[in-house]
Every structure is written in C-alpha cells, then in structure tokens.
Short mmCIF file of C-alpha atoms in Angstrom, two decimals:
data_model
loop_
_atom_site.label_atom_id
_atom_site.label_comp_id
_atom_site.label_asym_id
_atom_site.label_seq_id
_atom_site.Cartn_x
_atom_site.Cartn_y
_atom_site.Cartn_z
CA UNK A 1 20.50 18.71 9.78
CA UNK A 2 23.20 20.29 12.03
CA UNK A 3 22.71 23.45 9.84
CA UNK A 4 19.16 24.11 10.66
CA UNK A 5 19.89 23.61 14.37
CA UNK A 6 22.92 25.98 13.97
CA UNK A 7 20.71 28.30 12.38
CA UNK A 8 18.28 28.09 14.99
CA UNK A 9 20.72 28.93 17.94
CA UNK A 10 22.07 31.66 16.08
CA UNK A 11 18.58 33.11 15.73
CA UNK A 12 17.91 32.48 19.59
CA UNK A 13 20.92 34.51 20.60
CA UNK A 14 19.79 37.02 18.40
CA UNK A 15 16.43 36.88 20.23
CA UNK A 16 17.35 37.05 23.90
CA UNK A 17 19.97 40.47 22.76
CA UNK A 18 17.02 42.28 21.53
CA UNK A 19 15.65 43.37 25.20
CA UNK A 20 19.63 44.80 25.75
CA UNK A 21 19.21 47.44 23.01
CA UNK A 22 17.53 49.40 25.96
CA UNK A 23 20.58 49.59 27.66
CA UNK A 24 23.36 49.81 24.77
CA UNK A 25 21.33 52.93 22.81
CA UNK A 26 21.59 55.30 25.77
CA UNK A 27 24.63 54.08 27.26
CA UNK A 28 27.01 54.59 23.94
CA UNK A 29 25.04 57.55 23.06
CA UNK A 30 25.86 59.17 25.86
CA UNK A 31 29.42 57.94 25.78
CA UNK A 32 29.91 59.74 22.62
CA UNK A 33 28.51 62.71 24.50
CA UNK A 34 30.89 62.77 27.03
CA UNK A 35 33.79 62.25 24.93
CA UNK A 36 32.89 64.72 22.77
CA UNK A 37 32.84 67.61 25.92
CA UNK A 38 36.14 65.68 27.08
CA UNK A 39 37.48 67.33 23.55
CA UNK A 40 38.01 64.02 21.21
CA UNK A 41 36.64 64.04 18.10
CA UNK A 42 34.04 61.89 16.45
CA UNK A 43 36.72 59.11 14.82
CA UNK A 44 38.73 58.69 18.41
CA UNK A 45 35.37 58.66 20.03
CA UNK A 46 34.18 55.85 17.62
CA UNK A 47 37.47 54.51 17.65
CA UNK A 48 37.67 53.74 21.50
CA UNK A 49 33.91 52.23 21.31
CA UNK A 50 35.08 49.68 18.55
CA UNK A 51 38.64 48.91 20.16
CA UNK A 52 37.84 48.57 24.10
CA UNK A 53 33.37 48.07 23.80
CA UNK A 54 33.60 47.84 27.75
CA UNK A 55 31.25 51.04 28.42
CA UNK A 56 32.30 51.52 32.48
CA UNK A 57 36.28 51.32 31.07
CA UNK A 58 35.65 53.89 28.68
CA UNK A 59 33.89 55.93 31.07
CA UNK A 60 37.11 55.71 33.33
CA UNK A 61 39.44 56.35 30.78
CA UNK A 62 38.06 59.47 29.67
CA UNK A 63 37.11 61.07 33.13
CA UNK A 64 40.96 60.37 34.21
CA UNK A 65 42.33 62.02 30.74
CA UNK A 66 40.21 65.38 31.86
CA UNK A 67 41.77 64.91 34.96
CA UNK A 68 45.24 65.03 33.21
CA UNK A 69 46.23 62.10 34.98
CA UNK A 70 49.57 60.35 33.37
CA UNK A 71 48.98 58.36 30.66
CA UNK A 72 50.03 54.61 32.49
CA UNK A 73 47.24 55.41 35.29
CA UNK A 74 44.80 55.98 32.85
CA UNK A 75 45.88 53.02 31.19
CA UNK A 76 45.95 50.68 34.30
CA UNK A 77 42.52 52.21 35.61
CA UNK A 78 40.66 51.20 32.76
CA UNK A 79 42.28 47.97 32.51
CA UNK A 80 41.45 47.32 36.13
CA UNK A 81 37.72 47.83 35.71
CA UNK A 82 38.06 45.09 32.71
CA UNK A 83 39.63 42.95 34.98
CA UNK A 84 36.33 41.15 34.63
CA UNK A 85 36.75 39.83 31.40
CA UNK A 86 38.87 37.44 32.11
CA UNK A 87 36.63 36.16 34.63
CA UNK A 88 34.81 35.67 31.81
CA UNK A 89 37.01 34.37 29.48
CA UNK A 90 38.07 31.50 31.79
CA UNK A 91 34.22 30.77 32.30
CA UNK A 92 33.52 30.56 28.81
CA UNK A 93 36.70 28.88 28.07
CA UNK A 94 35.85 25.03 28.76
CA UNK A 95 32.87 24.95 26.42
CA UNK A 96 34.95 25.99 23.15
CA UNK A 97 38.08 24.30 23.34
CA UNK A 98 37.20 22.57 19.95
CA UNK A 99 36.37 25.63 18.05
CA UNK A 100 39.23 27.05 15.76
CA UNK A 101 41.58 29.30 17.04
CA UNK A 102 40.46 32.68 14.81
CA UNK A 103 36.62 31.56 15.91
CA UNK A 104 37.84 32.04 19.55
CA UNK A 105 39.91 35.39 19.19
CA UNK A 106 36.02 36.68 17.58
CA UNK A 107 34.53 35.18 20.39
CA UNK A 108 37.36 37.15 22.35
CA UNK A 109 36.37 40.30 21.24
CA UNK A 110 32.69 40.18 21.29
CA UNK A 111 33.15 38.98 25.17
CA UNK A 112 31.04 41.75 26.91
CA UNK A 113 28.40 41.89 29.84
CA UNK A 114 25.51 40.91 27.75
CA UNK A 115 26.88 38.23 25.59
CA UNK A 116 28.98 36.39 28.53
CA UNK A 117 25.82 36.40 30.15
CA UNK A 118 23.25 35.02 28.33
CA UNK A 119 25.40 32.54 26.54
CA UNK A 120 27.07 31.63 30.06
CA UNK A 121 23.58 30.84 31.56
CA UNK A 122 23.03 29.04 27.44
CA UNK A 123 25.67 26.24 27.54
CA UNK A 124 25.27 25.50 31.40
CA UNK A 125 21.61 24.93 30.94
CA UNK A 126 22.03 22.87 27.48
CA UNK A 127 25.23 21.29 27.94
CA UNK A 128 24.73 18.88 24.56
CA UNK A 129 24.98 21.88 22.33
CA UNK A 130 27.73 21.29 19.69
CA UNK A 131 30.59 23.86 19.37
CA UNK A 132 28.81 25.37 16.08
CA UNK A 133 25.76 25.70 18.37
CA UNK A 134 27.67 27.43 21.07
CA UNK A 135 29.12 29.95 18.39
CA UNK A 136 26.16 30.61 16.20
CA UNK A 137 24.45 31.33 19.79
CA UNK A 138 27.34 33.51 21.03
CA UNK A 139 26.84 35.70 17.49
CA UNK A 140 23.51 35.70 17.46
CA UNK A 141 23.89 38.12 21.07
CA UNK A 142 25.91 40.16 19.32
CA UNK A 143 24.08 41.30 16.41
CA UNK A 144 21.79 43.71 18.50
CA UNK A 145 24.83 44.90 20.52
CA UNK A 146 27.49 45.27 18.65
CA UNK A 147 26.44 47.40 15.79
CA UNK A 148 24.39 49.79 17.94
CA UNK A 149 27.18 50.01 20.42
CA UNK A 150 28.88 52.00 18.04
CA UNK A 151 26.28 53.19 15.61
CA UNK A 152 25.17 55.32 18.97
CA UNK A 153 28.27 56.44 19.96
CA UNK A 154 28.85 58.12 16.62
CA UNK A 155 25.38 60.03 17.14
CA UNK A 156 25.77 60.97 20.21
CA UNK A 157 29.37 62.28 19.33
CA UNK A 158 27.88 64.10 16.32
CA UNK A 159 24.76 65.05 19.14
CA UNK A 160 27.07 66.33 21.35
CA UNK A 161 28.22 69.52 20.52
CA UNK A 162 24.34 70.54 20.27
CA UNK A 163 24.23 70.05 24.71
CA UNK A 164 24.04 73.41 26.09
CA UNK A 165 26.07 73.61 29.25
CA UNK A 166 23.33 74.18 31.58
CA UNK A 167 22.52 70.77 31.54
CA UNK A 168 25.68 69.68 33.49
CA UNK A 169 27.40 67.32 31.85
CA UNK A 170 29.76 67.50 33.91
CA UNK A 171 27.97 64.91 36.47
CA UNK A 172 26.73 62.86 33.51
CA UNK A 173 29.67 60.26 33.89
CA UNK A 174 29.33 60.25 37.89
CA UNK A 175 25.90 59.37 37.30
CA UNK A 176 26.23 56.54 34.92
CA UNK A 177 28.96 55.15 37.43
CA UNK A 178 26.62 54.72 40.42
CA UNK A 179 23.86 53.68 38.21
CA UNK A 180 26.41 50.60 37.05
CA UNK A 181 27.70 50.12 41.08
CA UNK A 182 23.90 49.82 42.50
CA UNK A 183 23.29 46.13 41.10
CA UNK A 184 26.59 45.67 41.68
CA UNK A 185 26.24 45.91 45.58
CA UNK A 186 24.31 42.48 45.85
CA UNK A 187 26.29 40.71 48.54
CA UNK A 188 28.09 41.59 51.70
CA UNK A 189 31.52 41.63 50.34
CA UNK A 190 30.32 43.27 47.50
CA UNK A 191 29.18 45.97 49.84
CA UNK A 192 32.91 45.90 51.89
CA UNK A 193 34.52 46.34 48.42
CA UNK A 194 32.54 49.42 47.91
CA UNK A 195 32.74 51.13 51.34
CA UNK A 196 36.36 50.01 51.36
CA UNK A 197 36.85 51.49 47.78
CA UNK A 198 35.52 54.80 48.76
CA UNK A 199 37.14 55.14 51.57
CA UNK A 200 40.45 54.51 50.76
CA UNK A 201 40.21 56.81 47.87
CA UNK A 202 39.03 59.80 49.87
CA UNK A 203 41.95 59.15 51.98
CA UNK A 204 44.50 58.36 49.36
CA UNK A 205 43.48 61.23 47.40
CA UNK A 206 46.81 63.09 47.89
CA UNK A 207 48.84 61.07 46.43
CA UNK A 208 50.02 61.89 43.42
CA UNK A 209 48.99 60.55 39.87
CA UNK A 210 46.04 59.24 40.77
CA UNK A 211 47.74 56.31 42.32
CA UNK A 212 45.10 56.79 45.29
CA UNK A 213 42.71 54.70 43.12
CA UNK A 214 44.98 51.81 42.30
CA UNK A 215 45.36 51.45 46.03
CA UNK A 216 42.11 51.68 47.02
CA UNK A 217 40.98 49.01 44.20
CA UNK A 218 43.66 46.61 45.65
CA UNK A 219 42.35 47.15 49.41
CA UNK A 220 39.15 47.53 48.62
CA UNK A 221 39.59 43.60 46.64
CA UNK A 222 41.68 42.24 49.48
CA UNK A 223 38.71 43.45 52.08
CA UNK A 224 35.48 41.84 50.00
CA UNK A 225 37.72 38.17 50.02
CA UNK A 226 38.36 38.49 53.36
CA UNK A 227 34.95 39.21 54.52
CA UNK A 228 34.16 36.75 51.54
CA UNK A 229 35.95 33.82 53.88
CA UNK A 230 34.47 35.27 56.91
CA UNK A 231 31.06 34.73 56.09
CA UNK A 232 32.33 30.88 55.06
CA UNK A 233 34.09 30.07 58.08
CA UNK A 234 30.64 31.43 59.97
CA UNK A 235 28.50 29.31 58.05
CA UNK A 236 30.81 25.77 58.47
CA UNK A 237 30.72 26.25 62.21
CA UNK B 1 39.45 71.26 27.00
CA UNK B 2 42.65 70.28 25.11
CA UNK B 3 42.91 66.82 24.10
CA UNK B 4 45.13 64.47 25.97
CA UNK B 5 48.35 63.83 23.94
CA UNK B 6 48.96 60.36 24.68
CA UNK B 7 45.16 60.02 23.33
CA UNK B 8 45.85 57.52 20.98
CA UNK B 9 48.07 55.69 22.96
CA UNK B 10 45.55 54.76 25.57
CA UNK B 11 43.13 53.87 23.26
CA UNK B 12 45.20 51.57 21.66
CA UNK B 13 46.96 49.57 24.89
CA UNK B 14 43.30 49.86 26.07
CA UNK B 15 42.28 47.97 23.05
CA UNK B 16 45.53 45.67 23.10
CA UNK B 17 44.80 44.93 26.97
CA UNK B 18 41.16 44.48 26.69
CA UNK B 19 41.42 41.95 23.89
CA UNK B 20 44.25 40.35 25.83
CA UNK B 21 42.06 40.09 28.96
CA UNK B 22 38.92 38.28 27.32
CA UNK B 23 41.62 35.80 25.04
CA UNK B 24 43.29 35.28 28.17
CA UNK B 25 41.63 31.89 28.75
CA UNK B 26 39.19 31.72 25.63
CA UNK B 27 42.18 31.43 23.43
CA UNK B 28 45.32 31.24 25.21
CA UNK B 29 45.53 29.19 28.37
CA UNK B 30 42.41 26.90 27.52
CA UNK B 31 43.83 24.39 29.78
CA UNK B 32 45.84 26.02 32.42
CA UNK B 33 43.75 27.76 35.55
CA UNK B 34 44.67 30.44 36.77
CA UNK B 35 45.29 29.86 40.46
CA UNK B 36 41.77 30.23 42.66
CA UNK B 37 42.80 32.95 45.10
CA UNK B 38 43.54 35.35 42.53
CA UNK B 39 40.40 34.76 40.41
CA UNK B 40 38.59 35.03 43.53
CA UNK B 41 39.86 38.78 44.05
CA UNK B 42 39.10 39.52 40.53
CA UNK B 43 35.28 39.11 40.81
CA UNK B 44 35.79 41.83 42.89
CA UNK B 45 37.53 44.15 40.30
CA UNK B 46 34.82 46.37 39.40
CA UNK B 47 33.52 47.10 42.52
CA UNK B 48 36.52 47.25 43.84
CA UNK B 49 37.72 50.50 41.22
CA UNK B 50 34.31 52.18 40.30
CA UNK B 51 32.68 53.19 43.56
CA UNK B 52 36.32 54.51 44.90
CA UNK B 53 36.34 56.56 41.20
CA UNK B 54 33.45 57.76 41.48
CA UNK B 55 33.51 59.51 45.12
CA UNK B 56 35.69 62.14 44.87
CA UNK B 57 33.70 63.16 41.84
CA UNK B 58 30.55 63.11 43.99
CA UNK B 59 31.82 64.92 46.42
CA UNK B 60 34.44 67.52 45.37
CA UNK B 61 32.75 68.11 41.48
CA UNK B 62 34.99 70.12 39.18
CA UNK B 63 31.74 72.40 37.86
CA UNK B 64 32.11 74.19 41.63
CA UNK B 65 36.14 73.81 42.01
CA UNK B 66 35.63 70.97 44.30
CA UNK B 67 33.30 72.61 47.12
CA UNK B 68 30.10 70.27 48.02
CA UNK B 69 27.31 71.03 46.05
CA UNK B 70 23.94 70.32 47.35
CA UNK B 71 22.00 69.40 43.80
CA UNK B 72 24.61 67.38 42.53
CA UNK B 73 25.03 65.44 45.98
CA UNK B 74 21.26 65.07 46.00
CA UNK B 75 21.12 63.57 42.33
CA UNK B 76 23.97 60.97 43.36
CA UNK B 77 22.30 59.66 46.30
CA UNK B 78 18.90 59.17 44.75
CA UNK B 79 20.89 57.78 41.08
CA UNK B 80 22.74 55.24 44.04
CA UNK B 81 19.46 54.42 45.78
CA UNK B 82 16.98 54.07 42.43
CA UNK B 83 19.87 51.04 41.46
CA UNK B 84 20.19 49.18 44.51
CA UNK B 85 16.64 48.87 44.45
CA UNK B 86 15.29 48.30 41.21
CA UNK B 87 18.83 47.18 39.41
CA UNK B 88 18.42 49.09 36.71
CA UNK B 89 21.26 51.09 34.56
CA UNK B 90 18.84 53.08 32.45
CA UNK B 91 15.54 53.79 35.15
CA UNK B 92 18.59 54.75 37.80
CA UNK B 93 20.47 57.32 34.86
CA UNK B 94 17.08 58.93 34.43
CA UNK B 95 15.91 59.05 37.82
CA UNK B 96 19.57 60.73 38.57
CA UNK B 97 19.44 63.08 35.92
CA UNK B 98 15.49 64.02 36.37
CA UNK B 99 16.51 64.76 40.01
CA UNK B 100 19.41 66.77 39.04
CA UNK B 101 17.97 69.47 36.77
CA UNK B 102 14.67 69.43 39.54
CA UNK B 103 17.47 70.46 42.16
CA UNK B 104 19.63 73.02 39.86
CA UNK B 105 16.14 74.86 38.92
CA UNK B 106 14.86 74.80 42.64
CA UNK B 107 18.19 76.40 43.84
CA UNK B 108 18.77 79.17 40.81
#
C-alpha cells in the first residue's frame, strides 16, 4: 500500500520540476559557455556543475578566477553566496530526522533552489506524509534538474568555442547576476542589503584581493537585519 | 586566458564546502539550532554578495579597460528592471542580452 503512495509522491515531484527545465537548460548552458571563454576545459567545466550545482556560486567563482583573485577569496566568495543552503538545510532538517543517514547526505546534495522549494512548500502543506513520502517527493524534483543541469553545461562547453566575440560575452555573467538579484529585491531590507552591497564594494574596491567584497557582504548583511528590526519595532508600537 | 592554477583546488573545497553547507543541519546537527541571530543574517547572504559583485563589473567592464560604457550600462539597467518586475531569470537574461546587441549595433 505504502509503495503505491511512495510511488505516487515520487511521480508528483517529478511533475512540479518539469516547468524548472526552462530555467536549468539556459542557465547551465550558458555556464558552460562562460567557463569555456574563462579558459577551463569541458571535464573541469562539467566537473564544477556536478560538484558545487549552485549556478550563482559558479558564476562567482569563475568571474573572480579571470580576475586572478587569490585562490581563498575565490573560495570564500562562492561559499558566501551558498550561504543559503544551510538555510535550507536547517528548514528541511525537522521533517527527515527518521530517514537513514546516507538517504540524508543524497538529500544533501540534491539541496538546490528548486528542490528546497517545492518540497519545502510539500511537507508544510501535507504534514502526514511518511519519511519515504518526503524522499520519493524530494527525488522526484530532481530528476528534471539534475541531469539537465549538467547534460547542458557539457553542450554549452562543447558550444562555446563556436561564440564569436562580437557577441560580448564578456557581460554575459553580469547579466545573469542581475537577472538572479531582481526577484531577489522583494522586501525593504532586501533592498538595504543590495544598495548597501554595492556601495560598499565601489568603495572598498581598493583593497587588495578582492577583500572589498567580503566586506561589503558582511555590511551589507548587518544593514538588511538592522533595518529588518526597524521595520519590527515600527510595527509593535 | 590562462587557466587559474589553483583550478582544481577551488572546485574541489567548493564542492567539499557546498556539500558541507546543505548537510549542515540535514545530516549533522538535526537537533541542535543554530543560534537565531545568525540565521537571521544568513537569509541575507545572497543579496548581501551578488549585487556588490556584480557593480564594479557594470560599471568599470574589462571589454573597455574599465571606462563606462554606454551599451553595456544600458543592457544592465533594463536586465535589473525586466526582473524586479516580472521575476523572471530567463525573460530578464533575454531582455538584457536583446538590449545589448540593439545598443552595440546602434553605436558601431
């Protein structure tokens, strides 16, 4: 009995992923673009999409290597924009504390944007879902994600070469960026973070290794909470 | 462009670090929270890092040595605009791009 619901929850995951091919296709593809003109080749390109799959980290990570900036910014730049993750983890934490350890490491590394959300917004609205239930949903997101996340990045790796440079690839990862931080911008500390962020980096720009950003992400954190508690205290009095 | 040498290095403590992240709490520290305030500044993370990344590439791009330049300014602003409106990656890439080569063909 359990199986056929099991089966059934896998099969929904695997339905409400489909609509997020739109956004994976494009978005590894051109990741394997830009890493190509950034001068890795196709098996480090398809090896960073199957060891980090966090598209806006790999983004970072490669812009900062063209920049030749030392190896532990790069490192701690990247890692900062997947700060998230844990946010996630921690969320998705309470509802599979009975599933076996190696079932939550795979869990662990499928935890991206798409499958933290819909299976997030899953076991909050059904909350008598058994723990098979939660993972056979949790898989079922992944199997339109996953495999195209780095299917793509290989062609557009293999693609890339082929880009004349006229049309500016260059600005192709600036782009994506403020494509990702428009959503992002949906509150008024969210807002503060940004201006905060973009200021401080302008300003910190001289110092050296790229530390400027590291700085600027710290302030720019520090500002959204504060204006975050602000707009609390405001609304108690 | 050369290749970085530490290449493989980064990808792998990116790899290491990004698993660790997501098995933080998942796998790890099921019970044990991390304290409030600092999960509260990490919902911020993202926004925090990408916007202040992203600037100096806007505005000093290395295809012109750093000087302002007028089509790719353009492209960002509408690319910026097209997501806070409609939230969405892919229209907001397109849009960007579209607007880009319009502005490099109107000024060559």
């Amino acid at each position: 009995m359990s199986t056929t619901t099991t089966k059934s929850s896998f099969w929904q995951g695997l339905r409400d992923g489909l609509p997020f091919i739109l956004v994976i296709v494009p978005f590894s593809a051109l990741f394997g673009v830009v890493a190509t003109e950034a001068g890795l080749n196709v098996y480090e390109t398809l090896a960073f999409s199957v060891v980090v799959i966090a598209g806006a980290a790999q983004f970072t990570a490669v812009q900062l290597m063209m920049d030749n900036t030392p190896t532990i910014i790069v490192i701690l730049s990247a890692l900062a924009v997947n700060l998230r993750m844990a946010i996630y983890s921690a969320s998705l934490a309470p509802y599979l504390r009975d599933a076996k350890i190696w079932q939550r490491a795979l869990v662990a590394y499928g935890t991206v944007d798409q499958s933290y959300a819909l299976s997030a917004a899953k076991y909050e609205n059904e909350p008598d879902m058994t723990t098979a239930q939660r993972l056979a949903y949790f898989s079922g997101c992944l199997v339109p994600v996953l495999p195209l996340w780095y299917g793509f990045t290989v062609i557009g790796a293999l693609g890339g070469k082929a880009v004349p440079d006229s049309w500016a690839l260059d600005f192709a990862v600036p782009l994506c960026f403020l494509a990702m931080i428009g959503p992002m911008l949906r509150t008024l500390p969210h807002l503060t973070a940004a201006l905060v962020s973009i200021a401080a980096a302008l300003g910190f720009a001289w110092v050296p290794f790229n530390l400027g950003l590291l700085i600027a992400a710290f302030l720019a954190m520090v500002a959204a909470v504060q204006c975050e508690s602000f707009l609390e205290r405001r609304s108690e009095t | 462009m050369s290749e970085h040498p530490d290449l493989w290095l980064i990808i792998v403590a990116l790899g290491l670090g990004s698993f660790g992240l997501r098995f933080m709490f998942t796998g790890l520290l099921g019970s044990w929270a991390m304290p409030a305030i600092i999960l509260r500044h990490l919902r911020y993370a993202a926004v925090a890092v990408l916007p202040g990344l992203v600037a100096p590439l806007v505005l000093w791009p290395s295809a012109t040595d750093g000087q302002i330049e007028p089509a790719r300014l353009t492209a960002a602003i509408v690319t910026l605009a097209v997501a806070m409106m409609f939230k969405r990656v892919i229209l907001a890439i397109v849009t960007g791009a579209g607007t880009l080569f319009l502005m490099l063909y109107l000024i060559a």
